Amino acid sequence: MRYSDRILSPPSSFIRDILNVTQDPSVISFAGGLPNPISFPEEALKESACRIIDNEGGKVFQYSTTEGHLPLRQFVADKYNKNFGLNITPEDVLFTTGSTAGSGPHREDAAQ
C-alpha cells in the first residue's frame, strides 16, 4: 500500500510542540490550560469521581449533550445563585472541553 508524502510527513503542530516542551520537569509553563499539578486537590477529586461513578454508573463515561450534563449544570446554577445572589438557570451554564469550544455563536447570545 502506498501513502502520500503529506500523510507520511505531517507538519509539526504548534500545540503538540508546546506540550512536548512542558513534559520536561525543569520547565515551568505559564501557558493557559496547564496549571501546576500541585494545585490539584487530588483526594477531593478522587472522592468526587468515585461518588459520581457510584451514583451514575457507566453513563458518566459516555458523551453528553453539547451544553453538558443537566444535573451538573443545575448544581452549578444553584451554587452560584446561593453564593453570589444571582438568578441563573441551567440553561445559562455551558461546559466545554476547552476555551475555544466556548467561542461559538452562543457567546453572541450571552453578550446581548
Short mmCIF file of N, CA, C and O in Angstrom, two decimals, residues 73-93:
data_model
loop_
_atom_site.label_atom_id
_atom_site.label_comp_id
_atom_site.label_asym_id
_atom_site.label_seq_id
_atom_site.Cartn_x
_atom_site.Cartn_y
_atom_site.Cartn_z
N ARG A 73 -25.08 21.04 35.55
CA ARG A 73 -25.39 22.45 35.24
C ARG A 73 -26.35 23.01 36.28
O ARG A 73 -26.22 24.17 36.69
N GLN A 74 -27.31 22.20 36.74
CA GLN A 74 -28.25 22.64 37.78
C GLN A 74 -27.50 22.90 39.09
O GLN A 74 -27.73 23.89 39.76
N PHE A 75 -26.57 22.00 39.43
CA PHE A 75 -25.77 22.15 40.65
C PHE A 75 -24.98 23.46 40.62
O PHE A 75 -24.96 24.22 41.59
N VAL A 76 -24.35 23.74 39.48
CA VAL A 76 -23.55 24.97 39.35
C VAL A 76 -24.45 26.20 39.42
O VAL A 76 -24.13 27.17 40.12
N ALA A 77 -25.58 26.17 38.74
CA ALA A 77 -26.51 27.31 38.79
C ALA A 77 -26.97 27.56 40.23
O ALA A 77 -26.96 28.69 40.71
N ASP A 78 -27.36 26.48 40.93
CA ASP A 78 -27.82 26.62 42.32
C ASP A 78 -26.72 27.19 43.21
O ASP A 78 -26.97 28.06 44.05
N LYS A 79 -25.51 26.70 43.02
CA LYS A 79 -24.37 27.17 43.84
C LYS A 79 -24.10 28.65 43.61
O LYS A 79 -23.90 29.41 44.55
N TYR A 80 -24.10 29.08 42.34
CA TYR A 80 -23.85 30.49 42.04
C TYR A 80 -25.00 31.36 42.53
O TYR A 80 -24.79 32.48 43.00
N ASN A 81 -26.22 30.87 42.41
CA ASN A 81 -27.37 31.63 42.91
C ASN A 81 -27.25 31.84 44.42
O ASN A 81 -27.48 32.94 44.92
N LYS A 82 -26.89 30.78 45.13
CA LYS A 82 -26.78 30.86 46.60
C LYS A 82 -25.58 31.71 47.02
O LYS A 82 -25.68 32.59 47.87
N ASN A 83 -24.41 31.45 46.42
CA ASN A 83 -23.18 32.10 46.87
C ASN A 83 -23.03 33.55 46.40
O ASN A 83 -22.35 34.33 47.06
N PHE A 84 -23.63 33.88 45.26
CA PHE A 84 -23.41 35.21 44.69
C PHE A 84 -24.69 36.00 44.46
O PHE A 84 -24.67 37.06 43.84
N GLY A 85 -25.83 35.46 44.93
CA GLY A 85 -27.09 36.17 44.79
C GLY A 85 -27.53 36.35 43.35
O GLY A 85 -28.19 37.32 43.02
N LEU A 86 -27.17 35.42 42.50
CA LEU A 86 -27.55 35.50 41.10
C LEU A 86 -28.88 34.82 40.86
O LEU A 86 -29.43 34.16 41.76
N ASN A 87 -29.39 34.94 39.68
CA ASN A 87 -30.63 34.29 39.30
C ASN A 87 -30.42 33.61 37.96
O ASN A 87 -30.94 34.04 36.94
N ILE A 88 -29.60 32.55 37.96
CA ILE A 88 -29.30 31.86 36.71
C ILE A 88 -29.95 30.48 36.72
O ILE A 88 -30.26 29.92 37.76
N THR A 89 -30.14 29.95 35.54
CA THR A 89 -30.74 28.63 35.35
C THR A 89 -29.70 27.71 34.71
O THR A 89 -28.67 28.20 34.21
N PRO A 90 -29.97 26.42 34.66
CA PRO A 90 -29.02 25.52 34.00
C PRO A 90 -28.79 25.90 32.54
O PRO A 90 -27.71 25.65 31.99
N GLU A 91 -29.78 26.52 31.91
CA GLU A 91 -29.62 26.94 30.52
C GLU A 91 -28.58 28.05 30.37
O GLU A 91 -28.07 28.29 29.28
N ASP A 92 -28.24 28.72 31.47
CA ASP A 92 -27.22 29.76 31.46
C ASP A 92 -25.82 29.19 31.65
O ASP A 92 -24.83 29.92 31.56
N VAL A 93 -25.72 27.89 31.95
CA VAL A 93 -24.44 27.25 32.25
C VAL A 93 -24.04 26.38 31.06
O VAL A 93 -24.84 25.59 30.56
#
